[in-house]
Coordinates of C-alpha atoms in Angstrom, one line a residue:
M1466 CA 36.9 219.4 131.0
K1467 CA 38.5 216.1 131.8
P1468 CA 39.4 215.6 135.5
K1469 CA 43.1 215.5 136.5
L1470 CA 43.3 212.2 138.3
S1471 CA 46.1 211.6 140.8
P1472 CA 46.9 208.0 141.8
T1473 CA 47.9 209.2 145.3
N1474 CA 44.5 210.4 146.3
R1475 CA 42.9 207.3 147.7
D1476 CA 39.7 209.0 148.7
I1477 CA 39.0 210.1 145.1
L1478 CA 39.9 206.7 143.7
R1479 CA 37.5 205.1 146.2
S1480 CA 34.8 207.5 145.4
L1481 CA 35.1 207.0 141.6
L1482 CA 35.1 203.2 142.0
C1483 CA 31.8 203.4 143.9
S1484 CA 30.2 206.0 141.7
R1485 CA 26.9 205.1 140.0
G1486 CA 24.4 206.8 137.7
E1487 CA 25.4 210.2 136.2
E1488 CA 28.7 210.3 138.1
A1489 CA 29.8 207.0 136.8
Q1490 CA 28.7 207.9 133.3
Y1491 CA 30.8 211.1 133.4
L1492 CA 33.8 209.1 134.5
R1493 CA 33.4 206.6 131.7
D1494 CA 32.8 209.3 129.1
C1495 CA 36.0 211.0 130.2
A1496 CA 37.9 207.8 129.8
A1497 CA 36.4 207.1 126.4
R1498 CA 37.3 210.6 125.2
T1499 CA 40.9 210.1 126.5
S1500 CA 41.2 206.9 124.5
E1501 CA 39.7 208.5 121.4
E1502 CA 42.1 211.5 121.6
L1503 CA 45.0 209.1 121.4
F1504 CA 43.8 206.2 119.3
G1505 CA 40.8 207.6 117.4
R1506 CA 37.8 205.3 117.5
A1507 CA 39.9 202.4 116.4
I1508 CA 40.0 199.1 118.3
Y1509 CA 43.0 196.7 118.1
L1510 CA 42.5 192.9 117.8
R1511 CA 44.6 190.2 119.5
G1512 CA 44.2 186.6 118.4
L1513 CA 43.9 184.4 121.4
I1514 CA 45.4 180.9 121.2
E1515 CA 44.8 178.8 124.4
I1516 CA 47.7 176.3 124.1
S1517 CA 47.1 174.2 127.2
S1518 CA 44.5 173.7 129.9
Y1519 CA 47.0 171.9 132.2
C1520 CA 48.2 173.9 135.2
R1521 CA 50.5 173.1 138.1
N1522 CA 48.9 175.8 140.3
N1523 CA 45.9 175.5 142.5
C1524 CA 44.4 179.0 142.6
L1525 CA 41.2 179.0 144.5
Y1526 CA 39.2 180.9 141.7
C1527 CA 40.4 179.1 138.6
G1528 CA 38.7 176.2 136.8
L1529 CA 42.0 175.0 135.5
R1530 CA 43.4 174.6 139.0
R1531 CA 45.4 171.4 139.6
D1532 CA 42.9 169.8 141.9
N1533 CA 39.9 170.2 139.6
H1534 CA 39.8 166.6 138.5
S1535 CA 36.7 167.2 136.4
A1536 CA 38.5 169.6 134.1
K1537 CA 39.0 168.5 130.5
R1538 CA 42.7 168.8 129.8
Y1539 CA 44.4 169.2 126.5
R1540 CA 47.5 170.5 124.9
L1541 CA 47.7 171.9 121.4
S1542 CA 50.4 170.6 119.1
E1543 CA 52.9 172.9 117.4
S1544 CA 51.1 172.3 114.1
Q1545 CA 47.7 173.2 115.6
I1546 CA 49.2 176.4 117.0
L1547 CA 50.7 177.3 113.7
E1548 CA 47.4 176.6 112.0
C1549 CA 45.7 179.0 114.4
C1550 CA 48.2 181.7 113.5
S1551 CA 47.6 181.1 109.8
T1552 CA 43.8 181.4 110.3
G1553 CA 44.3 184.6 112.3
Y1554 CA 46.8 186.1 109.9
K1555 CA 44.5 185.5 106.9
A1556 CA 41.7 187.2 108.8
G1557 CA 43.9 190.3 109.2
L1558 CA 45.2 189.8 112.8
R1559 CA 48.7 190.9 113.5
T1560 CA 49.0 189.8 117.2
F1561 CA 48.9 186.3 118.5
V1562 CA 48.5 185.7 122.2
L1563 CA 49.7 182.2 123.3
Q1564 CA 48.0 181.6 126.6
G1565 CA 47.9 178.6 128.9
G1566 CA 48.1 177.3 132.4
E1567 CA 51.5 176.9 134.0
D1568 CA 52.3 173.7 132.2
S1569 CA 55.8 172.2 132.4
Y1570 CA 55.3 170.5 129.1
W1571 CA 55.8 173.9 127.5
S1572 CA 59.4 174.2 128.3
D1573 CA 61.8 176.7 126.7
E1574 CA 63.0 173.8 124.6
R1575 CA 59.5 173.6 123.0
L1576 CA 58.5 177.2 123.1
V1577 CA 61.7 178.8 121.7
P1578 CA 61.5 176.9 118.3
L1579 CA 57.8 177.6 118.1
I1580 CA 58.2 181.3 118.7
E1581 CA 61.0 181.4 116.2
K1582 CA 58.8 179.7 113.5
I1583 CA 56.0 182.1 114.1
T1584 CA 58.4 185.0 113.8
V1585 CA 59.8 183.8 110.5
L1586 CA 56.3 183.0 109.1
Y1587 CA 54.8 186.3 110.2
P1588 CA 57.5 188.9 110.7
D1589 CA 55.0 191.7 110.8
A1590 CA 53.0 190.2 113.7
A1591 CA 53.6 190.5 117.4
I1592 CA 53.8 187.5 119.7
T1593 CA 52.3 187.9 123.2
L1594 CA 52.7 185.2 125.9
S1595 CA 50.5 184.6 128.9
L1596 CA 52.0 181.5 130.5
G1597 CA 52.4 182.5 134.1
E1598 CA 55.4 182.7 136.3
R1599 CA 58.7 181.4 134.8
S1600 CA 62.4 182.0 135.6
V1601 CA 64.1 185.2 134.5
D1602 CA 66.3 183.1 132.2
S1603 CA 63.1 181.6 130.6
Y1604 CA 61.6 185.1 130.1
K1605 CA 64.8 186.2 128.5
A1606 CA 65.1 183.2 126.2
L1607 CA 61.5 183.6 125.0
Y1608 CA 62.0 187.3 124.4
D1609 CA 65.2 186.6 122.4
A1610 CA 63.2 184.1 120.3
G1611 CA 60.8 186.8 119.2
A1612 CA 58.1 187.2 121.9
S1613 CA 57.7 190.9 122.6
R1614 CA 54.7 191.1 125.0
Y1615 CA 53.9 189.2 128.2
L1616 CA 50.7 189.2 130.2
L1617 CA 51.0 188.4 133.9
R1618 CA 48.2 189.7 136.0
H1619 CA 49.3 190.7 139.5
E1620 CA 45.8 189.6 140.7
A1621 CA 46.0 191.5 144.0
A1622 CA 48.2 194.3 145.2
N1623 CA 47.2 193.6 148.8
R1624 CA 49.5 190.8 150.0
S1625 CA 46.9 189.4 152.3
L1626 CA 44.3 189.2 149.6
Y1627 CA 46.8 187.7 147.2
E1628 CA 47.6 185.0 149.7
A1629 CA 43.9 184.3 150.4
I1630 CA 43.1 183.5 146.8
H1631 CA 46.2 181.5 146.0
P1632 CA 47.8 178.4 147.4
A1633 CA 50.5 178.7 150.0
E1634 CA 53.3 177.7 147.5
M1635 CA 52.6 180.7 145.4
S1636 CA 54.5 183.9 146.4
Y1637 CA 53.2 187.5 146.3
N1638 CA 56.8 188.7 146.1
N1639 CA 57.6 186.4 143.2
R1640 CA 54.6 187.6 141.3
I1641 CA 55.6 191.3 141.6
E1642 CA 59.2 190.6 140.9
S1643 CA 58.3 188.6 137.9
I1644 CA 56.4 191.6 136.5
K1645 CA 59.3 193.8 137.2
S1646 CA 61.7 191.3 135.5
L1647 CA 59.5 191.2 132.4
M1648 CA 59.6 195.0 132.2
K1649 CA 63.4 195.1 132.7
I1650 CA 64.0 192.6 129.9
G1651 CA 62.0 194.8 127.5
Y1652 CA 58.6 193.1 127.2
Q1653 CA 55.6 195.2 126.7
T1654 CA 54.1 194.0 130.0
G1655 CA 50.5 193.4 131.1
M1656 CA 49.1 193.5 134.6
G1657 CA 45.6 193.3 135.9
M1658 CA 43.1 191.9 138.3
M1659 CA 39.6 190.6 138.8
I1660 CA 36.9 192.7 140.3
G1661 CA 34.7 191.1 143.0
V1662 CA 37.0 188.1 143.8
P1663 CA 35.9 186.8 147.3
G1664 CA 37.3 188.8 150.1
Q1665 CA 38.2 191.8 148.0
Q1666 CA 37.2 195.2 149.4
V1667 CA 37.1 198.6 147.6
D1668 CA 40.3 199.6 149.3
D1669 CA 42.0 196.5 147.7
I1670 CA 41.0 197.7 144.3
V1671 CA 42.4 201.1 145.2
D1672 CA 45.7 199.3 146.1
D1673 CA 45.6 197.7 142.6
L1674 CA 45.1 200.9 140.8
Q1675 CA 47.9 202.6 142.7
L1676 CA 50.3 199.7 142.0
I1677 CA 49.4 199.8 138.3
A1678 CA 50.0 203.6 138.3
T1679 CA 53.3 203.1 140.0
L1680 CA 54.6 200.3 137.7
R1681 CA 53.0 201.7 134.6
P1682 CA 52.6 198.6 132.5
Q1683 CA 51.8 198.9 128.8
M1684 CA 48.7 196.7 129.1
V1685 CA 46.1 196.3 131.8
G1686 CA 43.4 193.6 131.9
I1687 CA 40.5 194.1 134.2
G1688 CA 37.4 191.9 134.3
P1689 CA 34.8 190.8 136.7
F1690 CA 35.3 187.6 138.8
I1691 CA 33.1 184.8 137.6
P1692 CA 32.8 181.7 139.7
H1693 CA 33.6 178.2 138.5
P1694 CA 31.6 175.5 140.3
A1695 CA 34.6 173.1 140.6
T1696 CA 36.6 175.6 142.7
P1697 CA 36.5 176.6 146.4
F1698 CA 34.9 179.9 145.2
G1699 CA 32.2 178.2 143.2
N1700 CA 29.3 179.5 145.3
F1701 CA 30.3 183.1 145.4
P1702 CA 28.6 185.8 143.3
A1703 CA 30.1 187.2 140.2
G1704 CA 31.9 190.6 140.4
D1705 CA 30.0 193.8 139.9
I1706 CA 29.9 195.1 136.3
D1707 CA 29.6 198.8 137.3
T1708 CA 32.7 198.6 139.5
T1709 CA 34.6 196.8 136.8
L1710 CA 33.8 199.5 134.2
N1711 CA 34.7 202.2 136.7
A1712 CA 38.1 200.5 137.3
V1713 CA 38.7 200.3 133.5
A1714 CA 37.8 204.0 133.2
I1715 CA 40.1 205.0 136.0
T1716 CA 42.9 203.0 134.5
R1717 CA 42.5 204.8 131.2
L1718 CA 42.8 208.1 133.0
L1719 CA 45.8 207.1 135.0
L1720 CA 47.6 205.5 132.0
P1721 CA 46.2 207.2 128.9
H1722 CA 48.5 205.3 126.5
A1723 CA 47.8 201.8 127.9
L1724 CA 46.3 199.0 125.8
I1725 CA 43.2 197.9 127.7
P1726 CA 41.1 195.0 126.6
A1727 CA 37.3 194.6 126.7
T1728 CA 37.7 191.3 128.5
T1729 CA 35.9 188.1 127.6
A1730 CA 34.8 187.9 131.3
L1731 CA 32.8 191.1 130.8
A1732 CA 31.4 189.9 127.6
T1733 CA 30.4 186.7 129.3
L1734 CA 28.4 188.5 132.0
S1735 CA 26.8 191.0 129.7
A1736 CA 25.7 190.8 126.0
D1737 CA 26.7 194.5 125.9
G1738 CA 30.2 193.8 127.2
H1739 CA 32.1 195.2 124.2
K1740 CA 29.9 198.4 124.1
L1741 CA 30.3 199.0 127.9
A1742 CA 34.0 198.4 127.9
L1743 CA 34.8 200.5 124.9
G1744 CA 32.6 203.3 126.3
S1745 CA 34.8 203.1 129.4
G1746 CA 38.1 203.6 127.7
A1747 CA 39.0 200.0 126.5
N1748 CA 40.7 199.8 123.1
V1749 CA 41.4 196.1 122.5
I1750 CA 39.3 193.0 121.8
M1751 CA 40.7 189.5 121.8
P1752 CA 38.9 187.1 119.5
N1753 CA 39.5 183.4 120.2
L1754 CA 41.6 181.6 117.5
S1755 CA 41.8 178.2 119.4
P1756 CA 40.4 175.2 117.6
T1757 CA 36.7 174.9 118.2
S1758 CA 37.2 171.4 119.6
V1759 CA 39.1 172.7 122.6
R1760 CA 37.5 176.1 123.4
G1761 CA 35.0 174.7 125.9
K1762 CA 37.9 172.9 127.7
Y1763 CA 39.7 176.1 128.6
E1764 CA 37.2 176.9 131.3
I1765 CA 38.8 179.2 133.8
Y1766 CA 35.3 180.3 134.8
A1767 CA 31.8 179.0 134.1
G1768 CA 30.2 179.8 130.8
K1769 CA 33.2 181.5 129.3
A1770 CA 32.3 183.1 126.0
A1771 CA 34.3 181.7 123.1
S1772 CA 32.0 182.0 120.1
G1773 CA 30.2 184.8 118.2
T1774 CA 32.0 188.1 118.4
E1775 CA 34.4 186.6 120.9
A1776 CA 35.8 184.3 118.2
I1777 CA 37.6 184.5 114.9
E1778 CA 34.6 183.3 113.1
G1779 CA 32.7 186.3 114.3
I1780 CA 35.0 189.0 113.0
K1781 CA 32.4 190.3 110.5
A1782 CA 29.8 190.4 113.2
L1783 CA 32.2 192.1 115.5
E1784 CA 32.9 194.8 112.8
T1785 CA 29.2 195.4 112.5
E1786 CA 28.7 195.4 116.3
I1787 CA 31.3 198.0 117.0
S1788 CA 30.5 200.0 113.9
A1789 CA 27.0 200.5 115.3
I1790 CA 28.5 202.4 118.2
G1791 CA 30.9 204.4 116.2
Y1792 CA 34.1 202.3 116.4
R1793 CA 36.1 200.4 113.8
I1794 CA 38.8 197.7 113.8
N1795 CA 42.4 198.7 113.4
Y1796 CA 44.2 195.6 112.1
A1797 CA 47.7 196.9 112.9
K1798 CA 49.6 195.0 115.5
G1799 CA 49.3 198.0 117.8
D1800 CA 52.4 198.3 119.8
Y1801 CA 52.4 200.5 122.9
N1802 CA 53.4 204.0 122.1
D1803 CA 53.5 206.7 124.7
T1804 CA 54.5 209.4 122.2
I1805 CA 51.3 209.5 120.3

């Protein structure tokens, strides 16, 4: 029998996060069965296009931070992005994720026509954006142009922790209000956080899970913190894989219909990252569609996986990998659906 999990019971959430061994395996098995009951053993793919490594922000954990002068900066052209979409579409992908730092170059004047072109070329595909905090008017303009999903991790539900890992000019209130605005506009909205970011305590992750359960986003991305040497957090240890998997499993039980990726960060830390995440309730994998010439430049943390089964060239290998553990790829665009 699957446990009934209430987001209001902090003691249970804390205990589940800290579970290990047989208890942790039971938690993850319950989450995997919940996912299977709703989605079968099918995994959705999202084609990731990293459009810019420029960022105006100076987050303490991110290799793209403004003050990292050793970062290799680039911006994809519109034609490069459209070529990425073409490559992904031919491979069967029906979701394109345009991700980048908060780069003022990518104004609405540039993004709206680009999104409209992608929509015309691939009307049966979904466009997801992950471009940070923008104005409500910008979110609305991009939605009207054809983008239907937006990923904006809340990063930390605890205000003090949020402020400790971000520069003073970034606002906790603005991050939360931005997420609420995206939901109000009509986006399928993604939240999420890192596990093991410096200063984070178990109770902070409990806060995250309770916030996620309260706002009920359609997508939730949870991965381990991985340090980047050119950041203030460069000498801290990576986040714990077991705690990360427990957080993924708890999220699946709290939000059964959510779309939850097996994150690249987890695959970077563990060769079994896909297997571990899918066995904990994840149901999305995001192969990289970016040109191979720039993948190494989008270095938000050290050693970021962007080849093999984490890349579009590795789709056949990915099919073989997940087939070996009883899963298969579902090439549908995979909209959120809480009625299934």
